[in-house]
Coordinates of C-alpha atoms in Angstrom, one line a residue:
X1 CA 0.0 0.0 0.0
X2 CA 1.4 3.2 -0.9
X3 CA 2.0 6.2 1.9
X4 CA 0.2 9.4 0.4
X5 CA 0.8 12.4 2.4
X6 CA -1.3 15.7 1.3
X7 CA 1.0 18.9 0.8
X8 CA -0.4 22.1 2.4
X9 CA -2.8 24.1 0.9
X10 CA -1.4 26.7 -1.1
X11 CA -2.2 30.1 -0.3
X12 CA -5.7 31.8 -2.1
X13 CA -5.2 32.9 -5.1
X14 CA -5.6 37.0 -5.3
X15 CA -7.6 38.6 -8.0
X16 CA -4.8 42.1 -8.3
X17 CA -5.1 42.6 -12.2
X18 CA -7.3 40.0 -13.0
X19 CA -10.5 41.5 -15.4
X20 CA -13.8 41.7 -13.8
X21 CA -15.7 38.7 -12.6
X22 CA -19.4 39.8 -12.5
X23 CA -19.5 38.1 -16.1
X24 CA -17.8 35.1 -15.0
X25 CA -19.6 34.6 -12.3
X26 CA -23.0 34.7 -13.8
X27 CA -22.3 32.3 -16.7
X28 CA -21.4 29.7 -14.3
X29 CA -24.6 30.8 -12.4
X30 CA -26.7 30.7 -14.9
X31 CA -25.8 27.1 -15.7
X32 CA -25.8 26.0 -12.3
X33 CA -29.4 27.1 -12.5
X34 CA -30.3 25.3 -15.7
X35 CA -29.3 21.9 -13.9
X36 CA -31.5 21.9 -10.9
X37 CA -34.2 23.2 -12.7
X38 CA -34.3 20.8 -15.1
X39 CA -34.1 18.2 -12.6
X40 CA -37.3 19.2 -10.6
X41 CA -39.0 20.2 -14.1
X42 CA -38.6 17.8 -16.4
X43 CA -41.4 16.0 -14.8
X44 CA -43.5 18.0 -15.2
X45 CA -43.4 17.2 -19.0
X46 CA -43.9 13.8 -18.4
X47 CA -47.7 13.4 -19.3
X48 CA -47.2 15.1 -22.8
X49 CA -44.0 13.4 -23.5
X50 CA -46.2 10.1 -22.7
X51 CA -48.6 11.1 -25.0
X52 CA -46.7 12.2 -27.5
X53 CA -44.7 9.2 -27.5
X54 CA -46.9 6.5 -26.6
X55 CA -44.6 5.7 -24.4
X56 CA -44.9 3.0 -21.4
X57 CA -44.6 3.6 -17.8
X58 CA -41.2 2.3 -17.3
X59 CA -39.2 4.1 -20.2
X60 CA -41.3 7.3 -19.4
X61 CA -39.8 7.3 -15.8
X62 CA -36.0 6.9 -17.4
X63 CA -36.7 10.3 -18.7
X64 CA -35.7 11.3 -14.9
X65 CA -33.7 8.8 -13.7
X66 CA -31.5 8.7 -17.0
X67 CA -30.6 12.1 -15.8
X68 CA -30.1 11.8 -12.6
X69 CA -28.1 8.4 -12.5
X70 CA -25.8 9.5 -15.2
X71 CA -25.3 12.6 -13.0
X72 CA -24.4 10.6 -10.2
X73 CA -22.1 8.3 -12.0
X74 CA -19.7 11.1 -13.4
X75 CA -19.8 13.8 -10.7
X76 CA -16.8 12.9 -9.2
X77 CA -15.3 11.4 -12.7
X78 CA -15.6 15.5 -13.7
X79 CA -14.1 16.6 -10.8
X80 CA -10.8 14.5 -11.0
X81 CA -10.9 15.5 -15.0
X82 CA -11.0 19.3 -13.9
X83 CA -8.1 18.9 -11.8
X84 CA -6.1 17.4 -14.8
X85 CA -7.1 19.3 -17.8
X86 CA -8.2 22.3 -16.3
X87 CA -11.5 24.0 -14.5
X88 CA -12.9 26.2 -17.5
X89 CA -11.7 23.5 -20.2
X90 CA -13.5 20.7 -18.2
X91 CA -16.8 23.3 -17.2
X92 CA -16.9 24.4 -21.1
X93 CA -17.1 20.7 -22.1
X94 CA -19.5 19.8 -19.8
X95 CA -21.7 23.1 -20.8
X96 CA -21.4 22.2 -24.3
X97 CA -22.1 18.5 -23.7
X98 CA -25.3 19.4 -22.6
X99 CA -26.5 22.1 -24.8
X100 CA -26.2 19.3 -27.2
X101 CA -27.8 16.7 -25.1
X102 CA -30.9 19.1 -24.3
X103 CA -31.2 20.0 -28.4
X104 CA -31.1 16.5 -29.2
X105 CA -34.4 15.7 -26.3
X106 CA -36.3 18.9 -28.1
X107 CA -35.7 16.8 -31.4
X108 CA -36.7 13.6 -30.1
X109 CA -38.8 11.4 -31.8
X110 CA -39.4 8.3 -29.6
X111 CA -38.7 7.9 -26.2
X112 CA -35.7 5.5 -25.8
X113 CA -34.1 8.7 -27.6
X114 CA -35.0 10.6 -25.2
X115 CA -34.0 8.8 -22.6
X116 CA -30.4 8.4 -24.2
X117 CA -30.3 12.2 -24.5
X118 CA -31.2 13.0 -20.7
X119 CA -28.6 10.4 -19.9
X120 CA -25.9 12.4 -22.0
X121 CA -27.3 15.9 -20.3
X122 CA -27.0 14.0 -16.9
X123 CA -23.2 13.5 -17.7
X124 CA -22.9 17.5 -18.6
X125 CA -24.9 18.4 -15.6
X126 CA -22.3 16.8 -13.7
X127 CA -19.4 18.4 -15.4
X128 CA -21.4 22.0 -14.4
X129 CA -21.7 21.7 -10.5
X130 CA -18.2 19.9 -10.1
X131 CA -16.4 22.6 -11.9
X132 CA -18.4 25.6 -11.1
X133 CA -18.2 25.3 -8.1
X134 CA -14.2 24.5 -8.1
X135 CA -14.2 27.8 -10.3
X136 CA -15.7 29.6 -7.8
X137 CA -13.0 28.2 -5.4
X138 CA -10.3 29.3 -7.5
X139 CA -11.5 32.7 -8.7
X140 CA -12.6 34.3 -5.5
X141 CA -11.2 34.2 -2.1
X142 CA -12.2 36.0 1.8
X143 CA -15.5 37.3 1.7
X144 CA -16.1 37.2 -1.9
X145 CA -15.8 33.4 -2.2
X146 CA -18.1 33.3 1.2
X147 CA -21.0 36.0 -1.3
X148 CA -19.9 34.0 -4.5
X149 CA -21.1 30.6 -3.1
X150 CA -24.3 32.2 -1.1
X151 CA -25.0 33.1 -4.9
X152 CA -24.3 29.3 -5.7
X153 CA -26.6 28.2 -3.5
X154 CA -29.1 30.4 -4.0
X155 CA -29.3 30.1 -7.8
X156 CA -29.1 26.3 -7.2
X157 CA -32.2 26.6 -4.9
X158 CA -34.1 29.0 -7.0
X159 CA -33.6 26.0 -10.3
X160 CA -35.6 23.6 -7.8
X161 CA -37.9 25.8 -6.5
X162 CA -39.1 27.5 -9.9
X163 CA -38.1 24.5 -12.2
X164 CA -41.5 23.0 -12.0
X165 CA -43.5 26.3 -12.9
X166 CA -41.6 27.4 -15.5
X167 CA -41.6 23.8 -16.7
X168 CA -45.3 24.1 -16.6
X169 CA -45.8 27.0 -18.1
X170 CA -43.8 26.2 -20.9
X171 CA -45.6 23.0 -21.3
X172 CA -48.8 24.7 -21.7
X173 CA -48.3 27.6 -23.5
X174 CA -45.5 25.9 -26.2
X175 CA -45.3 22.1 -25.5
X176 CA -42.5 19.8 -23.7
X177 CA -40.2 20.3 -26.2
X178 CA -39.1 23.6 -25.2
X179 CA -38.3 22.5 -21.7
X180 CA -35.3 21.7 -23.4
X181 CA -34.8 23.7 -25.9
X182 CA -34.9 26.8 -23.3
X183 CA -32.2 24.5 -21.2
X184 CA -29.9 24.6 -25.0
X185 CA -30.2 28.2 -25.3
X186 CA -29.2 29.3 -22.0
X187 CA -26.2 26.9 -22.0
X188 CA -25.1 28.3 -25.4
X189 CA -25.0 31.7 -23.9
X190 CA -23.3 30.3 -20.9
X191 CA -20.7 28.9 -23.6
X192 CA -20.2 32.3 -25.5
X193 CA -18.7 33.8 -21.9
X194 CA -16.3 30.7 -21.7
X195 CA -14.1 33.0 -22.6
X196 CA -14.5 35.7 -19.8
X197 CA -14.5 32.7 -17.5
X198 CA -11.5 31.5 -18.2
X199 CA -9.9 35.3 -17.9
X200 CA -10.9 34.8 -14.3
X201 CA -9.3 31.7 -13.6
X202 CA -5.5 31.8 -13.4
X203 CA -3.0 29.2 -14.5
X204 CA -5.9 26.6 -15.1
X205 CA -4.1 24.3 -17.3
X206 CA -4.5 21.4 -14.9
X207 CA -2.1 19.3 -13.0
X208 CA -1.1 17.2 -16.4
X209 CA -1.5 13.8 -14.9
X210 CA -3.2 11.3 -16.1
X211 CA -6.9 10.1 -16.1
X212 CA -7.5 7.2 -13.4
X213 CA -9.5 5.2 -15.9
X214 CA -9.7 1.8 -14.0
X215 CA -10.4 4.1 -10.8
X216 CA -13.0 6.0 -13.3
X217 CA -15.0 2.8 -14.4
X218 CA -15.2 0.9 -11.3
X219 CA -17.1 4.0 -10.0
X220 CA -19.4 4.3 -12.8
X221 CA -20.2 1.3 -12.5
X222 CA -20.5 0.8 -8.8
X223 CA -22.6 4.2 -9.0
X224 CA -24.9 2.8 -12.2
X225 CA -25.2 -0.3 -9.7
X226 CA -26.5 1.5 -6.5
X227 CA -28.5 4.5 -8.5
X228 CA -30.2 1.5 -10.4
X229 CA -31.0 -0.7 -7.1
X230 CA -32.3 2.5 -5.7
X231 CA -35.0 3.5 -8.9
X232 CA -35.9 -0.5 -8.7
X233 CA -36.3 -0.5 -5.5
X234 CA -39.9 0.6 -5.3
X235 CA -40.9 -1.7 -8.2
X236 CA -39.0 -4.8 -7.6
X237 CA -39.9 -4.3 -3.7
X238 CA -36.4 -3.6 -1.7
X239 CA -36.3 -7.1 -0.5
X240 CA -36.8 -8.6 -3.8
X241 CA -33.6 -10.7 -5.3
X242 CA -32.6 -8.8 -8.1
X243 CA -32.6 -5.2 -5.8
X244 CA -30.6 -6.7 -2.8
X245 CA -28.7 -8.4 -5.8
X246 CA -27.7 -5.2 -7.0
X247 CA -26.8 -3.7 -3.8
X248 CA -24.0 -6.3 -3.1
X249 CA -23.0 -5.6 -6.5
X250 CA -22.5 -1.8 -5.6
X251 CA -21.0 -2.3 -2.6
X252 CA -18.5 -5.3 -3.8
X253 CA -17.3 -2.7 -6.5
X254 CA -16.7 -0.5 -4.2
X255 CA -14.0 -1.9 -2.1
X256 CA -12.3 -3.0 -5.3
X257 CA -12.6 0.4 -6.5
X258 CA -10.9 1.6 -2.7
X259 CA -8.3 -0.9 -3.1
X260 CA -7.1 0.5 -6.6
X261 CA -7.0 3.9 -5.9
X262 CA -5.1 3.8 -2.7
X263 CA -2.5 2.2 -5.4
X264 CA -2.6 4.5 -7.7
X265 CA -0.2 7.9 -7.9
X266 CA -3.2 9.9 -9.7
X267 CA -5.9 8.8 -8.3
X268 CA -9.6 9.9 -9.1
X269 CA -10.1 10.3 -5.4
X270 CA -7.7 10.5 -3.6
X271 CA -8.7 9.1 -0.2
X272 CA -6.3 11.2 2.1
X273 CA -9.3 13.8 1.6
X274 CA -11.4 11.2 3.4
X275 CA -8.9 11.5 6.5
X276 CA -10.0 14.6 7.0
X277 CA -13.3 14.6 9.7
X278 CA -13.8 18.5 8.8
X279 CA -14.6 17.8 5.0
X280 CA -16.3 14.2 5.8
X281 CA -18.3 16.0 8.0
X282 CA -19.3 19.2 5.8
X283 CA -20.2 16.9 3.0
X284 CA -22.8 15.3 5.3
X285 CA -24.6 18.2 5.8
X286 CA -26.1 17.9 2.0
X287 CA -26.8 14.5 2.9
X288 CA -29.0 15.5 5.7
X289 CA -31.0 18.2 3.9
X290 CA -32.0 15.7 1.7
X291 CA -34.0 13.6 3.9
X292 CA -35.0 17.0 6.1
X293 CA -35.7 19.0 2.8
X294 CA -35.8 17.9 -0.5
X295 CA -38.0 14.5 0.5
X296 CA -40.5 17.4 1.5
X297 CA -40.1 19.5 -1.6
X298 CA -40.7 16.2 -3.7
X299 CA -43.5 14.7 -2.1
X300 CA -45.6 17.5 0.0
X301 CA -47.5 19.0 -2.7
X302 CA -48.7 14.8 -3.3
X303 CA -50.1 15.0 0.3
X304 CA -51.4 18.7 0.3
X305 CA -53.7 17.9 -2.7
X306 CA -54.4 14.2 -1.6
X307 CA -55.0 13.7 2.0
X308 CA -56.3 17.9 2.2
X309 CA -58.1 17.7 -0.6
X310 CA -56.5 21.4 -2.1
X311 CA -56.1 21.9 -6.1
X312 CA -52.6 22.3 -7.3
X313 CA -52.9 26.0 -7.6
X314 CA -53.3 26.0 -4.2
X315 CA -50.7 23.9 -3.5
X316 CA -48.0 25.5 -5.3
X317 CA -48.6 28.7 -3.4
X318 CA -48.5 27.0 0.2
X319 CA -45.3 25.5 -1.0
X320 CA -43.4 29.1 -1.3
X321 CA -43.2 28.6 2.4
X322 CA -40.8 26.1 2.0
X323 CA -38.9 27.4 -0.7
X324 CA -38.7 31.1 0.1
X325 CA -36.0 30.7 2.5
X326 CA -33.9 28.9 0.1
X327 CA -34.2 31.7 -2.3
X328 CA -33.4 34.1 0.6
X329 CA -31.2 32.4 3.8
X330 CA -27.7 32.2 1.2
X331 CA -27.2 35.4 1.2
X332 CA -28.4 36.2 4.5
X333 CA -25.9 33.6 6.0
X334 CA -22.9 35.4 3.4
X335 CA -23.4 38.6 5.3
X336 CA -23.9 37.4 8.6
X337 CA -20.2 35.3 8.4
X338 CA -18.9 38.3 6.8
X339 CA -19.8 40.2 10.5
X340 CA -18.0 38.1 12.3
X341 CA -20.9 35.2 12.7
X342 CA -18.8 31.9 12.5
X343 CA -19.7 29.6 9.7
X344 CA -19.8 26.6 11.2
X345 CA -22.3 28.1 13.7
X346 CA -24.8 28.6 10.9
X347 CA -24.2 25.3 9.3
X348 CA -25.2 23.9 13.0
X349 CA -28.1 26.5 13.1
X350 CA -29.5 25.0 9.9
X351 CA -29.3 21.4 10.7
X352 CA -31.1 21.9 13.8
X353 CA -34.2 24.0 11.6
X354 CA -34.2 20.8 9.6
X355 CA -34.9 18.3 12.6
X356 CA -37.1 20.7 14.3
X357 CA -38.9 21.7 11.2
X358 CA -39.3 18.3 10.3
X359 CA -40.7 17.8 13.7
X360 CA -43.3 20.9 13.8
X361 CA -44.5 19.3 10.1
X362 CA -46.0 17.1 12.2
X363 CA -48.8 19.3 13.1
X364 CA -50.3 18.6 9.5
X365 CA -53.4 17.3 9.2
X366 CA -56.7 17.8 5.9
X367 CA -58.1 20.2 8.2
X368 CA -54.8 22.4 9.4
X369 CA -55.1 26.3 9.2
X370 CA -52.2 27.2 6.7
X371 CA -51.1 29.8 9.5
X372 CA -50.4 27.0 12.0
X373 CA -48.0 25.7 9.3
X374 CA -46.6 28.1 7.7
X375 CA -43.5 28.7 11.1
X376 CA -42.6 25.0 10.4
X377 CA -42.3 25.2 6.5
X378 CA -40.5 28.2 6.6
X379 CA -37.9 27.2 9.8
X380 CA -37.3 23.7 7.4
X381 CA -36.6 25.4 4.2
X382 CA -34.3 27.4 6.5
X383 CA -32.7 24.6 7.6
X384 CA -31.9 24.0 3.6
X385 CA -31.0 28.0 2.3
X386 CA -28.6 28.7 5.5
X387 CA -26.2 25.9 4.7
X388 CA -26.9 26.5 0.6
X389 CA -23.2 27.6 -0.8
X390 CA -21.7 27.6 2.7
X391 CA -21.2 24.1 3.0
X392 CA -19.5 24.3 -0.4
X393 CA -17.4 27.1 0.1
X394 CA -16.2 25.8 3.8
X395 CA -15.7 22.5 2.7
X396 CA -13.4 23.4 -0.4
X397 CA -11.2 25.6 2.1
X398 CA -9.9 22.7 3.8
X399 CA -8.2 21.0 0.6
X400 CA -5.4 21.6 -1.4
X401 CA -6.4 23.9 -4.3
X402 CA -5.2 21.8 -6.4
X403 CA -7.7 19.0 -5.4
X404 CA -11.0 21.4 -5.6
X405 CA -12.3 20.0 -8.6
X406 CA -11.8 16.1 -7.4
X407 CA -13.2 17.8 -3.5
X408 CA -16.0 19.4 -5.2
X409 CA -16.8 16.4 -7.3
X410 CA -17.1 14.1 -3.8
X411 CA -19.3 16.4 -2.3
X412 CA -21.4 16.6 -5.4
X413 CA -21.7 13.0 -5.5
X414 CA -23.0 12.8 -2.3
X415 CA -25.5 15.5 -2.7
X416 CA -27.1 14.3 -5.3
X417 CA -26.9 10.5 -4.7
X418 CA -28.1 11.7 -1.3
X419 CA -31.2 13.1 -2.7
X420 CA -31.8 10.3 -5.0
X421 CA -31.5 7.8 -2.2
X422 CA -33.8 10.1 0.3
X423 CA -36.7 10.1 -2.1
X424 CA -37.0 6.6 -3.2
X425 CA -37.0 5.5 0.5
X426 CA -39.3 8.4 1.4
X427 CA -41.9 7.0 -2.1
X428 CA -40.7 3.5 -0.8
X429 CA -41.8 3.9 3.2
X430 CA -44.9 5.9 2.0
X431 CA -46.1 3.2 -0.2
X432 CA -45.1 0.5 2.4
X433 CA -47.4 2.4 5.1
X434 CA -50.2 3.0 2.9
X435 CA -50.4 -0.1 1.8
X436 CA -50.6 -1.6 5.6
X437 CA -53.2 0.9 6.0
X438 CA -55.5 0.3 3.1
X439 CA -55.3 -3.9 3.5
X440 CA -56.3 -3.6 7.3
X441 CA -59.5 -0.8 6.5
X442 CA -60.7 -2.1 3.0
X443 CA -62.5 -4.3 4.0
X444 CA -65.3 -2.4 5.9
X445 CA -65.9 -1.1 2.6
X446 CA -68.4 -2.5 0.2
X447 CA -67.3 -3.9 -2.8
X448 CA -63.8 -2.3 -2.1
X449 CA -61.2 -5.2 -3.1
X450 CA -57.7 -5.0 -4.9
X451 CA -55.8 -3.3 -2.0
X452 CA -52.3 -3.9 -3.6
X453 CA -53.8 -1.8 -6.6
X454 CA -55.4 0.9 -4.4
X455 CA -52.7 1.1 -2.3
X456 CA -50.2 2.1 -5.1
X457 CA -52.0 4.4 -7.0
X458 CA -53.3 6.2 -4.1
X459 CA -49.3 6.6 -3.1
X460 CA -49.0 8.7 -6.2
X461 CA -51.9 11.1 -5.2
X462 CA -54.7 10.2 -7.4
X463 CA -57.5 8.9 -5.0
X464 CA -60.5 9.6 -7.1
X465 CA -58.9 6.5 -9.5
X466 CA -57.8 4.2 -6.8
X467 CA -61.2 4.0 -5.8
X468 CA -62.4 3.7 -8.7
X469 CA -60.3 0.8 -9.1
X470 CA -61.6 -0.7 -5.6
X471 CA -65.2 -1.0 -7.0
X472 CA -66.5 0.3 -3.6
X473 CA -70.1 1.1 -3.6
X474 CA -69.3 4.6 -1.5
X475 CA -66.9 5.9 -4.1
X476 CA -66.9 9.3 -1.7
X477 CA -67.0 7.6 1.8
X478 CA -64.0 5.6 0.0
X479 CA -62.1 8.3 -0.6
X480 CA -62.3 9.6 2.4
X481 CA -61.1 6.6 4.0
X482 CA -57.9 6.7 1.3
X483 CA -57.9 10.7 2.8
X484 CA -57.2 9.5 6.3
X485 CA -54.7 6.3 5.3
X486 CA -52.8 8.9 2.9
X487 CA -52.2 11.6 6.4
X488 CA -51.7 8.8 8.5
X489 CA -48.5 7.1 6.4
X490 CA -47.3 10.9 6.1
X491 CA -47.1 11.4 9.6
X492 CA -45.1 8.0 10.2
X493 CA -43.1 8.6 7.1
X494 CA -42.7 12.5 8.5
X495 CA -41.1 11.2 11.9
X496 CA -39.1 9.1 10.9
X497 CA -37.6 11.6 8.7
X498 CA -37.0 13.8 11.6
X499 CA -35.0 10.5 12.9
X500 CA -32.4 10.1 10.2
X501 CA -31.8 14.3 10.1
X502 CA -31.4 13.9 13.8
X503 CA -29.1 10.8 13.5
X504 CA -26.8 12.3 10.7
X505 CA -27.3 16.0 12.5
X506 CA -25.2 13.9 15.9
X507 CA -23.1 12.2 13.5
X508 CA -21.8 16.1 11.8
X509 CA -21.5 17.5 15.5
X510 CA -19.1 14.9 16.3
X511 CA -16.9 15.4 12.9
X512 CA -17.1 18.9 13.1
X513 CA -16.2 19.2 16.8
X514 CA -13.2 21.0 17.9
X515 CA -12.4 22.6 13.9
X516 CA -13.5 25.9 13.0
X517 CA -12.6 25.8 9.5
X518 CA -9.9 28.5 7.9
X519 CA -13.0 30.4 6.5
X520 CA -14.9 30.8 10.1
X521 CA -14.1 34.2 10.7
X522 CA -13.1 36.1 7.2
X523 CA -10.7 39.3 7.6
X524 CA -13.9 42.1 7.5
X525 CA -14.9 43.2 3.7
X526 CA -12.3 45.2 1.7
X527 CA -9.3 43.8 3.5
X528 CA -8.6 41.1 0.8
X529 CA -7.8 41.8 -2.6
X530 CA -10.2 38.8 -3.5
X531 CA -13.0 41.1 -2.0
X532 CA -13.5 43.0 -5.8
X533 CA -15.7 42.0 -7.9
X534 CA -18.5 40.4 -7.1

């Protein structure tokens, strides 16, 4: 086994004669924004793509999960690929990798092309958050890196938060097809300031070592294993053979993929970045807003127009509670580290809005005055926007510069993995409770049979059809029964939510205990060169 020791950190780089980087800065915003946006939006084009298409239910799902498993699987790849060829090089490939990928899905004929397409856009998403945000890292330093990636987060909450209106809107005015063709054009204007981008970025001409290709295609394929058990999962059952099959699969992969790169000089990830608690525990705190957050963002507006019975109009508008402080906490927690607050006090701050939000969410119920809610929604999406960008920015301070894109890349990974693994469990325990639920009551109903059936379509919010599908003779006193099964699963889903945020909340307070990070307390505004330009 080879010794690897990790040289210091080199000092920040200083932006003295370096040309403005307001442009810079938002073409790397702007695509950070396409990416989450198109994540949360594209299904919302689902039903027209399915008609369009005539297209089944299992290939019209891979629309999404094409995307987001391909994202998965090269997020780190990108990040090791930025360090070696370069930040803006890698970022501009990525950017133009999906303008091309999001042109070919407006053009598509036939779903399987489709799904290829959001696959290849998943592979430039990837390429866009790993090496913004190590662009960021390397262009701006003090308190403009702390504003920079508030602005990072902030734009990446705003793509969640919005992608499904404007995704909507543009389904029903124009069609599906411009959901993508609206992602191409504002990733060819992000490509025409490549340019200005790379004018901010000194000496990025990479490290020159070579690509860890073996180290590359065990993780893709390790990822492709686990992403795959995980969108399986709730349709083979997670007990099932093939799932638990793929799981070993993952994890055997895995170790072999830890053996080789502790052998290897260049690694893809170098695991002396792992030693470190500090960074472990940073990159946690994505891991936890996922289950605390983004399960809610997902699946709430399901419960507030199933089990309360409100139309999606409606809905929507109670869900800017959640999502307002995304779009506002960033900046808000920029300036208030820039004052002296330290930033690992704020990152604590937000994980404990996330448990006690989660908590409060509790007091839910069909019949629930909007007011008595709305403290809860807004202290969880708290939770989410005061540790938006920060984590990032704090996280990359600890490593070597010349690791940011790999560092970047990890925590990426785990963000998004973390989010696709939070949601299938919380669609997986929902479904799981419902169905216990519905078997146990349906039969006080007459005529009501089929409670597998019922079970699962009422887990996707359409109650009106899974009674229909019962055959009940009360079709109303039987949706009101499906009403009360729906708010009861929520509730058990919603604590034990609250569990896992708690669980991984302990788990960062022990890794983060005792380091401050170097970023903790920036020199006031104005005192660093890197404090121009933002």
């Amino acid at each position: 086994m080879r010794t690897q020791t990790t040289p210091p950190a080199a000092p920040p780089v200083r932006a003295t004669g370096r040309p403005g980087r307001a442009l810079p800065l938002a073409a790397v915003l702007l695509a950070v924004f396409v990416v989450p946006m198109s994540i949360s939006g594209t299904a919302v084009a689902l039903p027209g793509i399915g008609a369009d298409t005539q297209a089944g239910l299992a290939p019209l799902q891979w629309v999404v999960n094409a995307f987001n498993v391909a994202f998965a699987c090269f997020t780190l790849v990108w990040g090791s690929v930025a360090d070696i060829v370069g930040r803006v090089r890698a970022f501009a490939a990525g950017a133009a990798v999906y303008a091309v990928a999001s042109a070919a899905s407006a053009l598509a004929t036939d779903v399987l092309w489709l799904d290829g397409a959001r696959a290849l856009a998943g592979i430039g998403g990837a390429a866009i958050f790993s090496c913004g945000a190590a662009i960021i890292a390397t262009a701006f330093d003090g308190p403009a890196r702390a504003r920079a990636f508030a602005l990072f987060g902030t734009v990446a909450g705003v793509g969640v938060a919005l992608g499904p209106s404007l995704a909507g809107l543009l389904v029903q005015g124009l069609g599906w097809r411009w959901v993508f063709a609206v992602h191409a054009a504002a990733l060819l204007l992000v490509l025409l300031a490549v340019p200005a981008v790379a004018g901010a970025v000194p000496a990025d001409g990479g490290s020159g070592a070579r690509l860890d290709l073996p180290g590359s295609a065990l993780f893709v394929v390790a990822m492709v294993l686990l992403t795959t058990a995980i969108v399986q999962g709730s349709q083979w059952g997670w007990v099932s053979p093939g799932v638990l099959g793929l799981f070993a699969a993952a994890l055997a992969v895995l170790a072999v993929f830890a053996v080789v790169e502790d052998r290897r000089e260049h690694p893809m990830l170098d695991l002396s970045v792992l030693r470190d608690r500090r960074f472990v525990g940073l990159c946690l705190v994505p891991v936890a807003a996922s289950f605390g957050f983004v399960t809610l963002l997902s699946h709430l507006p399901s419960y507030l127009t199933a089990a309360a019975g409100r139309d999606t109009a409606a809905a929507g508008l109670i869900m800017l509670l959640l999502t307002a402080p995304v779009l506002i906490c960033p900046m808000l927690a920029a300036k208030l580290v820039t004052r002296g607050i330290p930033a690992l006090t704020l990152i604590h701050v937000s994980l404990g809005c996330l448990v006690v939000g989660d908590l409060a969410l509790t007091l839910f119920s069909p019949d629930v005055k909007i007011l008595a809610v709305a403290l809860p929604m807004l202290v969880t999406g708290a939770g989410m926007g005061l540790s938006a960008g920060l984590v990032d920015g704090q996280a990359l301070e600890l490593i070597d510069p010349a690791k940011a894109g790999m560092a970047a890349g990890f925590l990426n990974t785990l963000r998004l993995g973390s989010e696709a693994i939070a949601v299938a469990v919380y669609g997986s325990a929902l479904a799981t409770a419902l169905g216990t639920r519905v078997d146990n009551g349906i039969g006080d109903h007459a005529g009501a049979s089929h409670a597998d059936l019922v079970a699962a379509r009422a887990a996707g919010g359409d109650l009106a059809r899974a009674a229909e599908l019962s055959g009940a003779v009360d079709t109303e006193g039987f949706v009101r029964f499906l009403a009360r099964s729906y708010d009861s699963a929520f509730h058990t889903v919603l604590w034990g939510l609250a569990a896992v945020c708690a669980v991984l909340c302990a788990v960062i307070a022990v890794l983060l205990r005792g380091g401050s990070g170097r970023n903790s307390r920036p020199a006031p505004a104005g005192n660093s060169p890197g404090d121009r330009g933002v």
